[in-house]
mmCIF file of C-alpha atoms and ligand atoms in Angstrom:
data_model
loop_
_atom_site.group_PDB
_atom_site.id
_atom_site.type_symbol
_atom_site.label_atom_id
_atom_site.label_comp_id
_atom_site.label_asym_id
_atom_site.label_seq_id
_atom_site.Cartn_x
_atom_site.Cartn_y
_atom_site.Cartn_z
ATOM 1 C CA UNK A 1 13.766 12.525 17.502
ATOM 2 C CA UNK A 2 14.643 10.948 14.068
ATOM 3 C CA UNK A 3 13.923 12.627 10.573
ATOM 4 C CA UNK A 4 11.911 10.700 8.186
ATOM 5 C CA UNK A 5 11.763 11.364 4.363
ATOM 6 C CA UNK A 6 8.190 10.205 2.961
ATOM 7 C CA UNK A 7 8.797 9.530 -0.727
ATOM 8 C CA UNK A 8 5.142 9.497 -1.961
ATOM 9 C CA UNK A 9 3.747 11.300 1.040
ATOM 10 C CA UNK A 10 1.051 12.834 -0.660
ATOM 11 C CA UNK A 11 -0.588 9.897 -1.877
ATOM 12 C CA UNK A 12 -3.482 7.608 -0.353
ATOM 13 C CA UNK A 13 -1.387 5.416 2.045
ATOM 14 C CA UNK A 14 1.663 8.044 2.187
ATOM 15 C CA UNK A 15 -0.546 10.760 3.605
ATOM 16 C CA UNK A 16 -1.961 8.366 6.569
ATOM 17 C CA UNK A 17 1.830 7.240 7.127
ATOM 18 C CA UNK A 18 2.693 11.153 7.669
ATOM 19 C CA UNK A 19 -0.258 11.656 9.637
ATOM 20 C CA UNK A 20 0.870 8.869 12.059
ATOM 21 C CA UNK A 21 4.741 10.063 12.112
ATOM 22 C CA UNK A 22 3.834 13.506 13.329
ATOM 23 C CA UNK A 23 1.487 11.906 15.763
ATOM 24 C CA UNK A 24 4.478 9.919 17.060
ATOM 25 C CA UNK A 25 6.677 13.208 17.248
ATOM 26 C CA UNK A 26 8.816 12.319 14.221
ATOM 27 C CA UNK A 27 10.282 15.195 12.065
ATOM 28 C CA UNK A 28 8.943 14.553 8.853
ATOM 29 C CA UNK A 29 9.626 15.547 5.328
ATOM 30 C CA UNK A 30 7.443 14.662 2.203
ATOM 31 C CA UNK A 31 9.047 14.239 -1.347
ATOM 32 C CA UNK A 32 6.310 13.861 -3.974
ATOM 33 C CA UNK A 33 6.082 14.836 -7.808
ATOM 34 C CA UNK A 34 2.351 15.091 -7.185
ATOM 35 C CA UNK A 35 1.592 12.791 -10.214
ATOM 36 C CA UNK A 36 -1.162 11.125 -8.115
ATOM 37 C CA UNK A 37 -0.583 12.968 -5.030
ATOM 38 C CA UNK A 38 -2.901 15.770 -3.567
ATOM 39 C CA UNK A 39 -2.285 19.023 -2.255
ATOM 40 C CA UNK A 40 -5.136 18.744 0.557
ATOM 41 C CA UNK A 41 -3.204 15.589 1.589
ATOM 42 C CA UNK A 42 -0.286 17.688 2.812
ATOM 43 C CA UNK A 43 0.300 18.450 6.381
ATOM 44 C CA UNK A 44 1.453 21.708 7.330
ATOM 45 C CA UNK A 45 3.625 20.323 10.162
ATOM 46 C CA UNK A 46 5.504 18.467 7.714
ATOM 47 C CA UNK A 47 8.233 19.850 5.185
ATOM 48 C CA UNK A 48 7.547 19.512 1.683
ATOM 49 C CA UNK A 49 9.722 19.024 -1.463
ATOM 50 C CA UNK A 50 7.912 18.579 -4.932
ATOM 51 C CA UNK A 51 10.301 16.617 -6.918
ATOM 52 C CA UNK A 52 10.423 13.363 -8.897
ATOM 53 C CA UNK A 53 12.350 10.160 -8.126
ATOM 54 C CA UNK A 54 13.893 10.107 -11.373
ATOM 55 C CA UNK A 55 15.478 13.353 -10.618
ATOM 56 C CA UNK A 56 18.658 12.030 -9.119
ATOM 57 C CA UNK A 57 20.109 15.964 -8.027
ATOM 58 C CA UNK A 58 16.755 16.562 -6.363
ATOM 59 C CA UNK A 59 16.922 13.221 -4.417
ATOM 60 C CA UNK A 60 20.583 13.992 -3.585
ATOM 61 C CA UNK A 61 19.628 17.331 -2.221
ATOM 62 C CA UNK A 62 16.828 15.948 -0.036
ATOM 63 C CA UNK A 63 18.904 13.223 1.299
ATOM 64 C CA UNK A 64 21.784 15.378 2.473
ATOM 65 C CA UNK A 65 19.373 16.993 5.023
ATOM 66 C CA UNK A 66 20.212 14.537 8.003
ATOM 67 C CA UNK A 67 17.680 12.117 7.215
ATOM 68 C CA UNK A 68 17.614 8.986 9.226
ATOM 69 C CA UNK A 69 15.053 6.831 7.652
ATOM 70 C CA UNK A 70 13.373 6.995 4.065
ATOM 71 C CA UNK A 71 9.835 5.422 3.493
ATOM 72 C CA UNK A 72 9.350 4.626 0.061
ATOM 73 C CA UNK A 73 5.809 4.725 -1.167
ATOM 74 C CA UNK A 74 6.193 6.483 -4.550
ATOM 75 C CA UNK A 75 5.194 4.019 -7.280
ATOM 76 C CA UNK A 76 2.634 3.508 -9.937
ATOM 77 C CA UNK A 77 0.275 0.710 -9.109
ATOM 78 C CA UNK A 78 -2.256 -0.129 -11.739
ATOM 79 C CA UNK A 79 -1.792 -3.784 -12.461
ATOM 80 C CA UNK A 80 -3.302 -3.534 -15.842
ATOM 81 C CA UNK A 81 -1.554 -0.542 -16.918
ATOM 82 C CA UNK A 82 1.811 -2.423 -15.949
ATOM 83 C CA UNK A 83 1.028 -4.852 -18.451
ATOM 84 C CA UNK A 84 0.256 -2.357 -21.376
ATOM 85 C CA UNK A 85 3.174 -0.042 -20.515
ATOM 86 C CA UNK A 86 6.016 -2.045 -19.041
ATOM 87 C CA UNK A 87 8.712 0.581 -19.838
ATOM 88 C CA UNK A 88 6.512 3.387 -17.646
ATOM 89 C CA UNK A 89 6.764 0.835 -14.805
ATOM 90 C CA UNK A 90 10.417 -0.055 -15.273
ATOM 91 C CA UNK A 91 11.373 3.616 -15.252
ATOM 92 C CA UNK A 92 9.185 4.685 -12.208
ATOM 93 C CA UNK A 93 9.229 1.814 -10.045
ATOM 94 C CA UNK A 94 12.807 0.205 -10.889
ATOM 95 C CA UNK A 95 14.766 3.063 -11.824
ATOM 96 C CA UNK A 96 13.086 5.480 -9.491
ATOM 97 C CA UNK A 97 13.821 2.797 -6.689
ATOM 98 C CA UNK A 98 17.379 2.500 -7.661
ATOM 99 C CA UNK A 99 17.946 6.223 -7.508
ATOM 100 C CA UNK A 100 16.495 6.496 -4.098
ATOM 101 C CA UNK A 101 18.749 3.802 -2.902
ATOM 102 C CA UNK A 102 21.927 5.468 -4.462
ATOM 103 C CA UNK A 103 21.021 8.711 -3.213
ATOM 104 C CA UNK A 104 20.809 6.983 0.322
ATOM 105 C CA UNK A 105 23.888 5.252 0.306
ATOM 106 C CA UNK A 106 25.679 8.400 -1.199
ATOM 107 C CA UNK A 107 24.512 10.530 1.734
ATOM 108 C CA UNK A 108 24.832 7.872 4.496
ATOM 109 C CA UNK A 109 21.223 7.353 5.007
ATOM 110 C CA UNK A 110 21.033 3.716 6.281
ATOM 111 C CA UNK A 111 17.367 2.723 6.669
ATOM 112 C CA UNK A 112 14.353 2.203 4.293
ATOM 113 C CA UNK A 113 10.891 1.220 4.945
ATOM 114 C CA UNK A 114 9.369 0.007 1.098
ATOM 115 C CA UNK A 115 5.874 -0.268 0.143
ATOM 116 C CA UNK A 116 5.933 -4.006 -1.394
ATOM 117 C CA UNK A 117 2.557 -5.650 -2.227
ATOM 118 C CA UNK A 118 1.143 -9.194 -1.983
ATOM 119 C CA UNK A 119 1.593 -9.260 -5.729
ATOM 120 C CA UNK A 120 4.813 -10.492 -5.336
ATOM 121 C CA UNK A 121 3.366 -14.021 -4.635
ATOM 122 C CA UNK A 122 1.135 -14.463 -7.720
ATOM 123 C CA UNK A 123 -1.451 -17.056 -7.805
ATOM 124 C CA UNK A 124 -1.269 -18.742 -4.303
ATOM 125 C CA UNK A 125 0.114 -22.044 -3.762
ATOM 126 C CA UNK A 126 -1.212 -22.355 -0.341
ATOM 127 C CA UNK A 127 -3.176 -20.326 2.139
ATOM 128 C CA UNK A 128 -2.770 -18.253 4.118
ATOM 129 C CA UNK A 129 0.219 -16.761 2.531
ATOM 130 C CA UNK A 130 3.397 -16.229 4.597
ATOM 131 C CA UNK A 131 6.469 -14.698 3.743
ATOM 132 C CA UNK A 132 8.136 -17.792 2.815
ATOM 133 C CA UNK A 133 5.726 -18.565 0.043
ATOM 134 C CA UNK A 134 7.438 -18.576 -3.375
ATOM 135 C CA UNK A 135 7.520 -14.980 -5.168
ATOM 136 C CA UNK A 136 6.037 -15.585 -8.565
ATOM 137 C CA UNK A 137 4.410 -12.386 -9.743
ATOM 138 C CA UNK A 138 2.012 -12.551 -12.595
ATOM 139 C CA UNK A 139 1.999 -8.830 -13.371
ATOM 140 C CA UNK A 140 4.915 -6.591 -14.209
ATOM 141 C CA UNK A 141 3.733 -4.443 -11.426
ATOM 142 C CA UNK A 142 4.083 -7.519 -9.024
ATOM 143 C CA UNK A 143 7.408 -7.973 -10.746
ATOM 144 C CA UNK A 144 8.895 -4.377 -10.029
ATOM 145 C CA UNK A 145 7.998 -5.011 -6.326
ATOM 146 C CA UNK A 146 9.878 -8.243 -6.001
ATOM 147 C CA UNK A 147 12.890 -6.875 -7.773
ATOM 148 C CA UNK A 148 13.093 -3.785 -5.629
ATOM 149 C CA UNK A 149 13.031 -6.137 -2.605
ATOM 150 C CA UNK A 150 16.054 -7.907 -4.138
ATOM 151 C CA UNK A 151 17.957 -4.841 -4.731
ATOM 152 C CA UNK A 152 17.440 -3.833 -1.092
ATOM 153 C CA UNK A 153 18.270 -7.172 -0.053
ATOM 154 C CA UNK A 154 21.798 -6.935 -2.174
ATOM 155 C CA UNK A 155 22.492 -3.403 -0.668
ATOM 156 C CA UNK A 156 21.869 -4.740 2.642
ATOM 157 C CA UNK A 157 24.413 -7.486 2.095
ATOM 158 C CA UNK A 158 27.085 -5.105 0.602
ATOM 159 C CA UNK A 159 26.733 -1.884 2.263
ATOM 160 C CA UNK A 160 25.804 -0.586 5.877
ATOM 161 C CA UNK A 161 22.075 -0.475 4.873
ATOM 162 C CA UNK A 162 19.192 -2.161 6.174
ATOM 163 C CA UNK A 163 15.165 -2.153 5.477
ATOM 164 C CA UNK A 164 11.856 -3.416 6.060
ATOM 165 C CA UNK A 165 9.667 -4.426 2.984
ATOM 166 C CA UNK A 166 6.035 -4.244 4.084
ATOM 167 C CA UNK A 167 3.793 -6.481 1.703
ATOM 168 C CA UNK A 168 0.393 -4.735 1.720
ATOM 169 C CA UNK A 169 -2.649 -6.778 0.997
ATOM 170 C CA UNK A 170 -5.714 -4.821 0.004
ATOM 171 C CA UNK A 171 -5.463 -1.246 1.414
ATOM 172 C CA UNK A 172 -8.632 0.127 2.269
ATOM 173 C CA UNK A 173 -10.428 3.004 4.262
ATOM 174 C CA UNK A 174 -9.335 6.282 5.437
ATOM 175 C CA UNK A 175 -8.614 7.986 8.844
ATOM 176 C CA UNK A 176 -11.630 7.998 10.997
ATOM 177 C CA UNK A 177 -11.338 11.415 12.362
ATOM 178 C CA UNK A 178 -11.509 12.506 8.526
ATOM 179 C CA UNK A 179 -8.495 14.480 8.628
ATOM 180 C CA UNK A 180 -7.358 13.051 5.126
ATOM 181 C CA UNK A 181 -9.938 14.186 2.627
ATOM 182 C CA UNK A 182 -8.101 13.635 -0.646
ATOM 183 C CA UNK A 183 -9.847 10.433 -2.073
ATOM 184 C CA UNK A 184 -8.228 8.563 -4.777
ATOM 185 C CA UNK A 185 -8.842 9.699 -8.234
ATOM 186 C CA UNK A 186 -9.819 6.957 -10.794
ATOM 187 C CA UNK A 187 -9.787 4.245 -8.324
ATOM 188 C CA UNK A 188 -9.129 0.780 -9.662
ATOM 189 C CA UNK A 189 -9.791 -1.088 -6.457
ATOM 190 C CA UNK A 190 -13.259 -2.740 -5.418
ATOM 191 C CA UNK A 191 -14.151 -0.708 -2.253
ATOM 192 C CA UNK A 192 -13.501 2.834 -3.890
ATOM 193 C CA UNK A 193 -15.451 1.850 -6.821
ATOM 194 C CA UNK A 194 -18.246 0.610 -4.631
ATOM 195 C CA UNK A 195 -18.396 3.814 -2.855
ATOM 196 C CA UNK A 196 -18.380 5.868 -6.182
ATOM 197 C CA UNK A 197 -21.433 3.700 -7.351
ATOM 198 C CA UNK A 198 -23.149 4.413 -4.055
ATOM 199 C CA UNK A 199 -22.613 8.078 -4.320
ATOM 200 C CA UNK A 200 -23.812 8.146 -8.027
ATOM 201 C CA UNK A 201 -20.581 8.960 -9.623
ATOM 202 C CA UNK A 202 -20.858 5.480 -11.368
ATOM 203 C CA UNK A 203 -24.090 3.896 -12.540
ATOM 204 C CA UNK A 204 -23.200 0.529 -11.755
ATOM 205 C CA UNK A 205 -19.897 -1.484 -10.914
ATOM 206 C CA UNK A 206 -18.838 -5.450 -12.271
ATOM 207 C CA UNK A 207 -18.570 -8.327 -10.135
ATOM 208 C CA UNK A 208 -15.892 -10.308 -11.945
ATOM 209 C CA UNK A 209 -16.937 -14.021 -11.581
ATOM 210 C CA UNK A 210 -19.658 -15.399 -9.408
ATOM 211 C CA UNK A 211 -18.648 -19.049 -10.036
ATOM 212 C CA UNK A 212 -15.421 -19.435 -8.149
ATOM 213 C CA UNK A 213 -14.946 -22.406 -5.680
ATOM 214 C CA UNK A 214 -15.832 -20.082 -2.781
ATOM 215 C CA UNK A 215 -18.924 -20.178 -0.283
ATOM 216 C CA UNK A 216 -20.669 -17.470 -2.010
ATOM 217 C CA UNK A 217 -18.988 -17.783 -5.534
ATOM 218 C CA UNK A 218 -17.039 -14.468 -5.827
ATOM 219 C CA UNK A 219 -13.561 -13.655 -5.106
ATOM 220 C CA UNK A 220 -12.100 -13.375 -1.547
ATOM 221 C CA UNK A 221 -9.401 -10.723 -0.435
ATOM 222 C CA UNK A 222 -7.691 -9.278 2.638
ATOM 223 C CA UNK A 223 -8.831 -5.873 3.346
ATOM 224 C CA UNK A 224 -6.555 -4.059 5.726
ATOM 225 C CA UNK A 225 -7.398 -0.536 6.778
ATOM 226 C CA UNK A 226 -4.989 2.240 5.732
ATOM 227 C CA UNK A 227 -4.713 3.642 9.458
ATOM 228 C CA UNK A 228 -3.349 0.104 10.258
ATOM 229 C CA UNK A 229 -0.739 0.182 7.655
ATOM 230 C CA UNK A 230 0.341 3.444 8.758
ATOM 231 C CA UNK A 231 0.711 2.272 12.325
ATOM 232 C CA UNK A 232 2.966 -0.374 10.977
ATOM 233 C CA UNK A 233 5.323 1.827 9.072
ATOM 234 C CA UNK A 234 5.668 3.702 12.267
ATOM 235 C CA UNK A 235 6.779 0.738 14.278
ATOM 236 C CA UNK A 236 8.810 -0.237 11.222
ATOM 237 C CA UNK A 237 10.897 2.835 11.437
ATOM 238 C CA UNK A 238 11.449 2.485 15.192
ATOM 239 C CA UNK A 239 12.527 -1.270 14.608
ATOM 240 C CA UNK A 240 14.917 0.037 12.043
ATOM 241 C CA UNK A 241 16.317 2.379 14.319
ATOM 242 C CA UNK A 242 16.539 -0.013 17.068
ATOM 243 C CA UNK A 243 18.127 -3.147 15.750
ATOM 244 C CA UNK A 244 19.419 -2.197 12.326
ATOM 245 C CA UNK A 245 18.262 -5.474 10.947
ATOM 246 C CA UNK A 246 16.380 -6.216 7.656
ATOM 247 C CA UNK A 247 12.824 -7.886 7.410
ATOM 248 C CA UNK A 248 10.004 -8.659 4.953
ATOM 249 C CA UNK A 249 6.676 -8.499 6.457
ATOM 250 C CA UNK A 250 3.029 -9.124 5.258
ATOM 251 C CA UNK A 251 0.515 -6.760 6.434
ATOM 252 C CA UNK A 252 -2.982 -8.126 6.159
ATOM 253 C CA UNK A 253 -5.849 -8.932 8.511
ATOM 254 C CA UNK A 254 -5.510 -12.852 8.161
ATOM 255 C CA UNK A 255 -8.897 -13.523 6.738
ATOM 256 C CA UNK A 256 -10.756 -13.005 3.487
ATOM 257 C CA UNK A 257 -13.711 -11.242 2.787
ATOM 258 C CA UNK A 258 -15.781 -11.994 -0.401
ATOM 259 C CA UNK A 259 -16.658 -9.176 -2.945
ATOM 260 C CA UNK A 260 -20.340 -10.231 -2.161
ATOM 261 C CA UNK A 261 -19.607 -9.719 1.523
ATOM 262 C CA UNK A 262 -18.195 -6.464 0.891
ATOM 263 C CA UNK A 263 -21.071 -5.394 -1.341
ATOM 264 C CA UNK A 264 -23.696 -6.529 1.477
ATOM 265 C CA UNK A 265 -21.680 -4.760 4.140
ATOM 266 C CA UNK A 266 -21.526 -1.545 1.924
ATOM 267 C CA UNK A 267 -25.219 -1.715 1.491
ATOM 268 C CA UNK A 268 -25.648 -2.180 5.167
ATOM 269 C CA UNK A 269 -23.512 1.211 5.762
ATOM 270 C CA UNK A 270 -25.140 3.288 3.169
ATOM 271 C CA UNK A 271 -28.618 2.058 3.899
ATOM 272 C CA UNK A 272 -29.864 1.349 0.283
ATOM 273 C CA UNK A 273 -29.011 -1.202 -2.506
ATOM 274 C CA UNK A 274 -25.833 -0.376 -4.671
ATOM 275 C CA UNK A 275 -26.223 -1.050 -8.547
ATOM 276 C CA UNK A 276 -24.054 -3.897 -9.640
ATOM 277 C CA UNK A 277 -23.859 -6.450 -12.398
ATOM 278 C CA UNK A 278 -22.243 -9.725 -12.967
ATOM 279 C CA UNK A 279 -19.301 -9.975 -15.350
ATOM 280 C CA UNK A 280 -17.060 -12.871 -16.361
ATOM 281 C CA UNK A 281 -14.121 -13.807 -14.343
ATOM 282 C CA UNK A 282 -11.039 -11.539 -15.112
ATOM 283 C CA UNK A 283 -7.677 -13.484 -16.425
ATOM 284 C CA UNK A 284 -5.038 -14.002 -13.498
ATOM 285 C CA UNK A 285 -7.599 -13.330 -10.682
ATOM 286 C CA UNK A 286 -7.202 -16.112 -7.891
ATOM 287 C CA UNK A 287 -10.302 -17.209 -6.054
ATOM 288 C CA UNK A 288 -8.811 -16.428 -2.643
ATOM 289 C CA UNK A 289 -5.721 -14.575 -1.110
ATOM 290 C CA UNK A 290 -5.180 -13.664 2.311
ATOM 291 C CA UNK A 291 -2.406 -13.130 4.730
ATOM 292 C CA UNK A 292 -0.428 -14.966 7.219
ATOM 293 C CA UNK A 293 0.689 -11.568 9.186
ATOM 294 C CA UNK A 294 2.011 -13.379 12.357
ATOM 295 C CA UNK A 295 5.686 -12.202 11.539
ATOM 296 C CA UNK A 296 4.654 -8.502 11.608
ATOM 297 C CA UNK A 297 3.149 -9.107 15.002
ATOM 298 C CA UNK A 298 6.335 -10.984 16.313
ATOM 299 C CA UNK A 299 8.762 -8.662 14.664
ATOM 300 C CA UNK A 300 6.914 -5.274 15.382
ATOM 301 C CA UNK A 301 4.252 -6.035 17.980
ATOM 302 C CA UNK A 302 1.668 -4.835 15.487
ATOM 303 C CA UNK A 303 -1.780 -6.218 15.055
ATOM 304 C CA UNK A 304 -4.674 -4.683 13.024
ATOM 305 C CA UNK A 305 -7.278 -2.752 14.961
ATOM 306 C CA UNK A 306 -9.873 -2.679 11.956
ATOM 307 C CA UNK A 307 -11.034 -6.313 11.425
ATOM 308 C CA UNK A 308 -14.800 -5.768 10.735
ATOM 309 C CA UNK A 309 -15.532 -4.673 7.080
ATOM 310 C CA UNK A 310 -18.533 -2.583 7.925
ATOM 311 C CA UNK A 311 -16.084 -0.683 10.241
ATOM 312 C CA UNK A 312 -13.684 -0.171 7.566
ATOM 313 C CA UNK A 313 -16.312 0.744 5.220
ATOM 314 C CA UNK A 314 -17.739 3.481 7.533
ATOM 315 C CA UNK A 315 -14.477 5.307 7.547
ATOM 316 C CA UNK A 316 -14.714 5.585 3.503
ATOM 317 C CA UNK A 317 -18.363 6.469 3.320
ATOM 318 C CA UNK A 318 -17.905 9.227 6.118
ATOM 319 C CA UNK A 319 -16.065 11.189 3.759
ATOM 320 C CA UNK A 320 -18.934 11.016 1.094
ATOM 321 C CA UNK A 321 -21.779 12.129 3.561
HETATM 322 N N1 LIG B 1 -3.125 1.102 -2.288
HETATM 323 C C1 LIG B 1 -2.811 -0.401 -2.256
HETATM 324 O O1 LIG B 1 -3.883 -1.221 -1.913
HETATM 325 C C2 LIG B 1 -1.517 -0.923 -2.429
HETATM 326 C C3 LIG B 1 -1.287 -2.283 -2.145
HETATM 327 C C4 LIG B 1 -0.001 -2.796 -2.268
HETATM 328 C C5 LIG B 1 1.159 -1.959 -2.356
HETATM 329 N N2 LIG B 1 0.899 -0.683 -2.618
HETATM 330 C C6 LIG B 1 2.170 0.494 -2.845
HETATM 331 O O2 LIG B 1 1.851 1.408 -1.788
HETATM 332 C C7 LIG B 1 2.485 2.804 -2.531
HETATM 333 C C8 LIG B 1 1.500 3.852 -2.205
HETATM 334 O O3 LIG B 1 0.422 3.329 -2.788
HETATM 335 P P1 LIG B 1 -1.029 4.509 -2.759
HETATM 336 O O4 LIG B 1 -2.055 3.494 -2.781
HETATM 337 O O5 LIG B 1 -0.773 5.329 -1.883
HETATM 338 O O6 LIG B 1 -0.778 5.140 -4.091
HETATM 339 P P2 LIG B 1 -0.843 6.600 -4.706
HETATM 340 O O7 LIG B 1 -0.710 6.663 -6.001
HETATM 341 O O8 LIG B 1 -2.207 7.074 -3.893
HETATM 342 O O9 LIG B 1 0.574 7.260 -4.014
HETATM 343 C C9 LIG B 1 1.681 7.410 -4.638
HETATM 344 C C10 LIG B 1 2.458 8.422 -4.301
HETATM 345 O O10 LIG B 1 3.768 8.731 -5.153
HETATM 346 C C11 LIG B 1 3.883 9.713 -5.758
HETATM 347 N N3 LIG B 1 4.694 9.230 -7.092
HETATM 348 C C12 LIG B 1 4.473 8.423 -7.763
HETATM 349 N N4 LIG B 1 5.456 8.470 -8.999
HETATM 350 C C13 LIG B 1 6.471 9.283 -8.492
HETATM 351 C C14 LIG B 1 7.583 9.873 -8.870
HETATM 352 N N5 LIG B 1 8.433 9.583 -9.970
HETATM 353 N N6 LIG B 1 8.311 10.848 -8.063
HETATM 354 C C15 LIG B 1 7.754 11.270 -6.982
HETATM 355 N N7 LIG B 1 6.550 10.999 -6.487
HETATM 356 C C16 LIG B 1 5.928 10.045 -7.127
HETATM 357 C C17 LIG B 1 2.532 10.150 -6.278
HETATM 358 O O11 LIG B 1 2.460 11.580 -6.622
HETATM 359 C C18 LIG B 1 1.805 9.696 -5.083
HETATM 360 O O12 LIG B 1 1.396 10.795 -4.106
HETATM 361 C C19 LIG B 1 2.753 2.212 -3.886
HETATM 362 O O13 LIG B 1 4.168 1.843 -4.117
HETATM 363 C C20 LIG B 1 1.799 1.165 -4.179
HETATM 364 O O14 LIG B 1 2.406 0.286 -5.375
HETATM 365 C C21 LIG B 1 -0.445 0.029 -2.497
#
């Protein structure tokens, strides 16, 4: 079986990817500096290297261990922080990714699956968004994702290297078997914030804007379950090893769910009202964004299993009760 190095494998999405790789029989090694990764997310069956992607010697040593494929999920991901501290994002997301690519080339590692993001598209020019939609990021975070995609494209042109960039929409949920218990700390995303409010960690949460041109006036997003994302990564690893071509693929459900719908579904799951208040729109928030993910289906044979928002929320709430 191939050997996969999962950079950022102790994090939220990375730990679900490691679980799926192990279940598919891949030899798996996690490389993580534990800045947001958690010890409880590490699997005993996987190797572990505690190191930073800014440490080129450590990367070189890791890549020299007969790695077949790298899955690169290590990145800073707070959009607001990226606008206040672009240097931090340039160093971690850009320099760190270049370090990984260079260590791969130096050690003959030819395949990479990369965590990209729907934020590369910016404000939608049409919906649903397919991979041909122009890239026009409106945050520095989104810019770093688009830039790493470009580096990978150049390396694929110039060297014996190929990649699959996975553009995730909004990752949500946890493994339904509760095998991953390390919940995100200081979440910035809607669903974990709603869950923290429901469990009493927060008093209330804000709904930013209720006057959008949408059926209920709140923003619509494409919520994709983390276990479905994990499945796509394993299929991407298999695809890279099989046909050695590069692809860029959206990963989403193909339908928007509004903030109000998420709230109502969460209240149904927890069985009580969840405190919230209405606040003005945030700058840069598009009314609705959702994916056309047909290419991932064609290329990988991937389809999300979780399409019902209540089912998705249950996998998160199950960890609270
Ligand atoms: N969560 C989402 O909805 C979402 C959506 C689109 C894209 N992404 C991307 O997916 C990837 C994983 O996201 P996540 O939600 O699991 O975040 P996360 O913060 O839980 O995971 C990131 C992991 O990378 C590690 N890491 C960060 N910087 C590192 C460094 N310099 N050296 C070594 N390890 C480092 C962290 O310790 C952590 O374990 C990120 O690149 C993120 O930008 C996430």
